[in-house]
Amino acid sequence: MSLRVGIIGAGPSGMAQLRAFEAARAKGADMPEIVCFEKQSDWGGQWNYSWHTGIDGSGESAHSSMYRHLWSNGPKECLEFSDYTFDEHFGRPISSFPPREVLFDYIAGRVEKSDVRKYIQFNTAVRWVNYDEATEEFTLFSQDVKTGESKTYVFDKLVVSTGHFSTPNIPEFDGINTFPGEVLHAHDFRGAERFGGKRLLMIGSSYSAEDIGMQAHKMGAASITLSYRSGPMGFDWPSTTVERPLVTRFEGTTAHFADGTSGEFDAVIMCTGYLHKYPFLPSDLAVNSPNVLYPGNLYKGVVWQQNTNLFYLGAQDQYYTFNMFDAQAWFARDVMTGKIAMPSAAERAADIQSWLDTQAALADHDAEADFQTDYVRELINATDYPEFDLDAVSTLFKDWMRHKSEDILGYRDKAHRSVITGTMAEIHHTRWINAMDDSLERFLNG
Amino acid sequence: MSLRVGIIGAGPSGMAQLRAFEAARAKGADMPEIVCFEKQSDWGGQWNYSWHTGIDGSGESAHSSMYRHLWSNGPKECLEFSDYTFDEHFGRPISSFPPREVLFDYIAGRVEKSDVRKYIQFNTAVRWVNYDEATEEFTLFSQDVKTGESKTYVFDKLVVSTGHFSTPNIPEFDGINTFPGEVLHAHDFRGAERFGGKRLLMIGSSYSAEDIGMQAHKMGAASITLSYRSGPMGFDWPSTTVERPLVTRFEGTTAHFADGTSGEFDAVIMCTGYLHKYPFLPSDLAVNSPNVLYPGNLYKGVVWQQNTNLFYLGAQDQYYTFNMFDAQAWFARDVMTGKIAMPSAAERAADIQSWLDTQAALADHDAEADFQTDYVRELINATDYPEFDLDAVSTLFKDWMRHKSEDILGYRDKAHRSVITGTMAEIHHTRWINAMDDSLERFLNG
Ligand SMILES: Cc1cc2nc3c(=O)[nH]c(=O)nc-3n(C[C@H](O)[C@H](O)[C@H](O)COP(=O)(O)OP(=O)(O)OC[C@H]3O[C@@H](n4cnc5c(N)ncnc54)[C@H](O)[C@@H]3O)c2cc1C
Ligand SMILES: Cc1cc2nc3c(=O)[nH]c(=O)nc-3n(C[C@H](O)[C@H](O)[C@H](O)COP(=O)(O)OP(=O)(O)OC[C@H]3O[C@@H](n4cnc5c(N)ncnc54)[C@H](O)[C@@H]3O)c2cc1C
Ligand SMILES: NC(=O)c1ccc[n+]([C@@H]2O[C@H](COP(=O)([O-])OP(=O)(O)OC[C@H]3O[C@@H](n4cnc5c(N)ncnc54)[C@H](OP(=O)(O)O)[C@@H]3O)[C@@H](O)[C@H]2O)c1
Ligand SMILES: NC(=O)c1ccc[n+]([C@@H]2O[C@H](COP(=O)([O-])OP(=O)(O)OC[C@H]3O[C@@H](n4cnc5c(N)ncnc54)[C@H](OP(=O)(O)O)[C@@H]3O)[C@@H](O)[C@H]2O)c1
């Protein structure tokens, strides 16, 4: 009997897993029996934009947290697939910071070429998974989200690639239950048009707070107040934008901050991150971690320590994205097929611990980028995923962070060079601050 | 071994099931082994208000669709428990249309007195259920929503009381994906304060559209447009409010209607009802029905036709609520314990069919109220649930509907008489249109 592999989620990570098997098949390997479950009606995960918030048109939690006017926040040269370049897809240089639709087109383009769509059950949510220690089999219960029809599957190997930027982390604040304005989490933000002229309070001090805040600035918000827990972002913000320590309580439309100041607000956007949430997995199989570069319990960040038939892709916080998911998927594939041997539990534990120790000592963002670079390198060295100059990518990350601190509204206007093709990105036809049309059509044709 | 009973949900229906068993125990019957699963941290179901929308603070879908400034929309005399009256709870007459917090207090008061809280596992969601035909057992997988800890249970009987006004039905409309204003479903509406001065479009023509529309009117909305699919509600609306046929498409902030008219809007509230959604049940055990007074496949509206170990409470559209859930819970209890014998499958099918035939011929709302009255009567006659004058309740429903058509902003100012205690309701200290504080404190103490 051939290997039975279940893959949960057809976002960039699940698509990478399909591509990994397909790449081996193209070289003559046997294809396992694969079923990939995707609760949405199309692939792409976060990149598959939907206007729905909260609960979607099928009565499922809306997955994507992306929004209109979302541009890549890192240079595309840092996430380029080494087996499918931007040059191959677009046939000419494009700028370094494409909008969502353009990156969706890129990731879809690769898997369309490899005829893997047939493995995916769309509109199908995984509801529950059991593992039988005796038979070493997973039993998986899935359900068609439109018809309710349920099915039971048995797998030898299971890949969890459901992402971890979808279930919002929503803290409580005194008095927020009677704040009369709109209160939403970044997960449910779909565009800042309606915040023109409004006084916005954003809670959180990471990517979402920064990007949604600056989109609101573009769309004419009256003021943007960014409230942090650990520390301010400290960018050179436009004059409408201030940073304040954490909200202590709300009273009507007033928010009080830890430094004793207060302000009046029309709307609150919680940019307080996401939960690792696996409502289909028993707790002994589920990652339970904050959003970090190296969650514990995963050998090489991929193989579940207590059950090496279980794999996670993309469970990390992400400097690297698409190419890291590839490296993980190639690694997971080779573990599944036995090409990569599993060391003993003790050796795995020691390896995990050494990564956790290194992570605990990381001094700054530059060190974090190097850390993830080393991680990706180790995976790539273990498989036949096409190598590329990872040190050059790490340098790109550092340039990008420097650009951000120099000009938070201008860093997306910079051009970077592909480490794979050597192609220099185009300087885009429109500066980000002036770009009010985020379509692929407008991006490509000006 | 005693009977093992699982109850999913501790809203008014699940609480009724606990009370039903407790009432039998008080009369000397054996108590089965009961576990009730409730994903929220408290009981009360819809009545357990939360400011959360979409996904809640535990990463679960927010259950309650209720909002600030929600008053009962039917007279409390139509939902009074016949074994726990308003007089017993409040010790004095109160008005006929109490706000949410007051009714929450009433339903919680009854079960607090019966010491049934110990049967409930709070913060515990049911993830999946299997039924084994051979052993006639349900296997149920639950999960602590805070810790992720999962458990497996086995039951002989299963009661589904998870409600069906929680998973929003969200239709698509051309162009809605780029409507620049706020778009929300009634499920995520928490208060109309922020719609003061705004031009609101509400889609739907039932209770939610009516009540949220009139709350927005109270809170000073500039205009309220109600867009219907089947037909207008035809109430004597305030001058700010108009009814239009269905939206055909959106273009920017403009909505176009089927009659060729159009309008500009700041926000869209979809009052398009809810889905029967049971993401924890295989399709052959799950109700699949629109929101009607008699969903098919349920004998006496309670017992699953293909598996008489499975029970549903509150699966109907509701004129009657709390007292109907009681009647159903008492009936389900007596079927589980064998006190009520199950007729053959063919007899049950014929009984279901006769209700469906009658339902199909219902001429108007008055006939619907009579239909549900007959249904509740049949259940009550079959058990020891304390009888009450159901014809008098049906008359109350008809009076209430007449009051609504006479004065949509004033029907809640009327007083009705309890059919159980004979107590005449108090005329409330504040007219509904002027009531801007919906707290229990203000309601009771003026
Ligand atoms: C707002 C936002 C902006 C971002 N911007 C960028 C960016 O500019 N550049 C960048 O490189 N990265 C960005 N990211 C990071 C992004 O998470 C990754 O690029 C990538 O989408 C992660 O891929 P994934 O497949 O691991 O997870 P996801 O993309 O989240 O895909 C997971 C898939 O699993 C499916 N799924 C979930 N549960 C189930 C279930 N029970 N059954 C079946 N299917 C299920 C989902 O429907 C989804 O399709 C952004 C993320 C967010 C939230
Ligand atoms: C906006 C609105 C206003 C209403 N106003 C009135 C009114 O004025 N008067 C009136 O009589 N009725 C009103 N109703 C009707 C209301 O539905 C009933 O009064 C009553 O709440 C139904 O009780 P229930 O127990 O059947 O369902 P619910 O009240 O919905 O309770 C279901 C419970 O199941 C739990 N649950 C769901 N899924 C799971 C799971 N997987 N695992 C564990 N637990 C789960 C939920 O957390 C919830 O506590 C209103 C309903 C809505 C939506
Ligand atoms: N393409 C784009 O432009 C774009 C836009 C948005 C997001 N993204 C991506 O989306 C992913 C998620 O980013 P994110 O910013 O949403 O999440 P994140 O990076 O995990 O940051 C979460 C933020 O929430 C704060 N927080 C958490 N709990 C809090 C609490 N109880 N009170 C106050 N603050 C709290 C954290 O503060 P502490 O620092 O104190 O922990 C942190 O600032 C990233 O991969 C990012 O790149 C991309
Ligand atoms: N206490 C209160 O004041 C209060 C307030 C709100 C709600 N409630 C309760 O909440 C429950 C649910 O009420 P509800 O009004 O939300 O739901 P509902 O009674 O089921 O009504 C759903 C409405 O949505 C419309 N609809 C459905 N799909 C549509 C589509 N694709 N396009 C256009 N219209 C569509 C239906 O139109 P058709 O007629 O064409 O089918 C109907 O008007 C009821 O029990 C109600 O009593 C109480």
PDB file of N, CA and C in Angstrom, chain A residues 239-264:
ATOM      1  N   SER A 239       2.761  63.543  10.925  1.00  0.00           N
ATOM      2  CA  SER A 239       2.393  64.393  12.069  1.00  0.00           C
ATOM      3  C   SER A 239       1.063  64.002  12.711  1.00  0.00           C
ATOM      4  N   THR A 240       0.214  63.295  11.967  1.00  0.00           N
ATOM      5  CA  THR A 240      -1.082  62.872  12.527  1.00  0.00           C
ATOM      6  C   THR A 240      -0.945  61.702  13.493  1.00  0.00           C
ATOM      7  N   THR A 241       0.251  61.107  13.589  1.00  0.00           N
ATOM      8  CA  THR A 241       0.403  59.824  14.274  1.00  0.00           C
ATOM      9  C   THR A 241       1.235  59.966  15.545  1.00  0.00           C
ATOM     10  N   VAL A 242       0.738  59.395  16.642  1.00  0.00           N
ATOM     11  CA  VAL A 242       1.505  59.383  17.895  1.00  0.00           C
ATOM     12  C   VAL A 242       1.515  57.979  18.491  1.00  0.00           C
ATOM     13  N   GLU A 243       2.515  57.707  19.314  1.00  0.00           N
ATOM     14  CA  GLU A 243       2.548  56.437  20.049  1.00  0.00           C
ATOM     15  C   GLU A 243       2.325  56.721  21.534  1.00  0.00           C
ATOM     16  N   ARG A 244       1.556  55.864  22.166  1.00  0.00           N
ATOM     17  CA  ARG A 244       1.230  55.988  23.594  1.00  0.00           C
ATOM     18  C   ARG A 244       1.381  54.614  24.238  1.00  0.00           C
ATOM     19  N   PRO A 245       1.695  54.599  25.524  1.00  0.00           N
ATOM     20  CA  PRO A 245       1.709  53.285  26.192  1.00  0.00           C
ATOM     21  C   PRO A 245       0.305  52.684  26.248  1.00  0.00           C
ATOM     22  N   LEU A 246       0.175  51.534  26.869  1.00  0.00           N
ATOM     23  CA  LEU A 246      -1.059  50.749  26.746  1.00  0.00           C
ATOM     24  C   LEU A 246      -2.285  51.456  27.339  1.00  0.00           C
ATOM     25  N   VAL A 247      -3.416  51.225  26.683  1.00  0.00           N
ATOM     26  CA  VAL A 247      -4.712  51.658  27.204  1.00  0.00           C
ATOM     27  C   VAL A 247      -4.929  50.992  28.562  1.00  0.00           C
ATOM     28  N   THR A 248      -5.391  51.755  29.532  1.00  0.00           N
ATOM     29  CA  THR A 248      -5.730  51.148  30.822  1.00  0.00           C
ATOM     30  C   THR A 248      -7.224  50.923  30.932  1.00  0.00           C
ATOM     31  N   ARG A 249      -8.023  51.871  30.346  1.00  0.00           N
ATOM     32  CA  ARG A 249      -9.469  51.666  30.367  1.00  0.00           C
ATOM     33  C   ARG A 249     -10.161  52.618  29.398  1.00  0.00           C
ATOM     34  N   PHE A 250     -11.384  52.250  29.059  1.00  0.00           N
ATOM     35  CA  PHE A 250     -12.235  53.106  28.228  1.00  0.00           C
ATOM     36  C   PHE A 250     -13.368  53.655  29.089  1.00  0.00           C
ATOM     37  N   GLU A 251     -13.764  54.879  28.766  1.00  0.00           N
ATOM     38  CA  GLU A 251     -14.921  55.485  29.433  1.00  0.00           C
ATOM     39  C   GLU A 251     -15.665  56.212  28.321  1.00  0.00           C
ATOM     40  N   GLY A 252     -16.792  55.656  27.869  1.00  0.00           N
ATOM     41  CA  GLY A 252     -17.445  56.239  26.700  1.00  0.00           C
ATOM     42  C   GLY A 252     -16.467  56.243  25.542  1.00  0.00           C
ATOM     43  N   THR A 253     -16.320  57.379  24.887  1.00  0.00           N
ATOM     44  CA  THR A 253     -15.406  57.457  23.740  1.00  0.00           C
ATOM     45  C   THR A 253     -13.964  57.762  24.156  1.00  0.00           C
ATOM     46  N   THR A 254     -13.725  57.905  25.443  1.00  0.00           N
ATOM     47  CA  THR A 254     -12.389  58.260  25.927  1.00  0.00           C
ATOM     48  C   THR A 254     -11.562  57.018  26.250  1.00  0.00           C
ATOM     49  N   ALA A 255     -10.313  57.026  25.807  1.00  0.00           N
ATOM     50  CA  ALA A 255      -9.376  55.969  26.219  1.00  0.00           C
ATOM     51  C   ALA A 255      -8.323  56.594  27.116  1.00  0.00           C
ATOM     52  N   HIS A 256      -8.037  55.931  28.222  1.00  0.00           N
ATOM     53  CA  HIS A 256      -6.992  56.368  29.140  1.00  0.00           C
ATOM     54  C   HIS A 256      -5.766  55.497  28.940  1.00  0.00           C
ATOM     55  N   PHE A 257      -4.577  56.148  28.959  1.00  0.00           N
ATOM     56  CA  PHE A 257      -3.329  55.412  28.727  1.00  0.00           C
ATOM     57  C   PHE A 257      -2.493  55.331  30.000  1.00  0.00           C
ATOM     58  N   ALA A 258      -1.562  54.391  29.983  1.00  0.00           N
ATOM     59  CA  ALA A 258      -0.741  54.124  31.172  1.00  0.00           C
ATOM     60  C   ALA A 258       0.096  55.323  31.605  1.00  0.00           C
ATOM     61  N   ASP A 259       0.354  56.258  30.705  1.00  0.00           N
ATOM     62  CA  ASP A 259       1.155  57.428  31.096  1.00  0.00           C
ATOM     63  C   ASP A 259       0.286  58.556  31.646  1.00  0.00           C
ATOM     64  N   GLY A 260      -1.006  58.269  31.900  1.00  0.00           N
ATOM     65  CA  GLY A 260      -1.875  59.293  32.485  1.00  0.00           C
ATOM     66  C   GLY A 260      -2.568  60.176  31.463  1.00  0.00           C
ATOM     67  N   THR A 261      -2.157  60.058  30.181  1.00  0.00           N
ATOM     68  CA  THR A 261      -2.832  60.855  29.150  1.00  0.00           C
ATOM     69  C   THR A 261      -4.127  60.149  28.741  1.00  0.00           C
ATOM     70  N   SER A 262      -4.937  60.838  27.987  1.00  0.00           N
ATOM     71  CA  SER A 262      -6.164  60.232  27.470  1.00  0.00           C
ATOM     72  C   SER A 262      -6.512  60.870  26.139  1.00  0.00           C
ATOM     73  N   GLY A 263      -7.462  60.272  25.437  1.00  0.00           N
ATOM     74  CA  GLY A 263      -7.872  60.822  24.145  1.00  0.00           C
ATOM     75  C   GLY A 263      -9.272  60.351  23.794  1.00  0.00           C
ATOM     76  N   GLU A 264      -9.877  61.060  22.857  1.00  0.00           N
ATOM     77  CA  GLU A 264     -11.220  60.718  22.357  1.00  0.00           C
ATOM     78  C   GLU A 264     -11.065  59.995  21.034  1.00  0.00           C
TER      79      GLU A 264
END
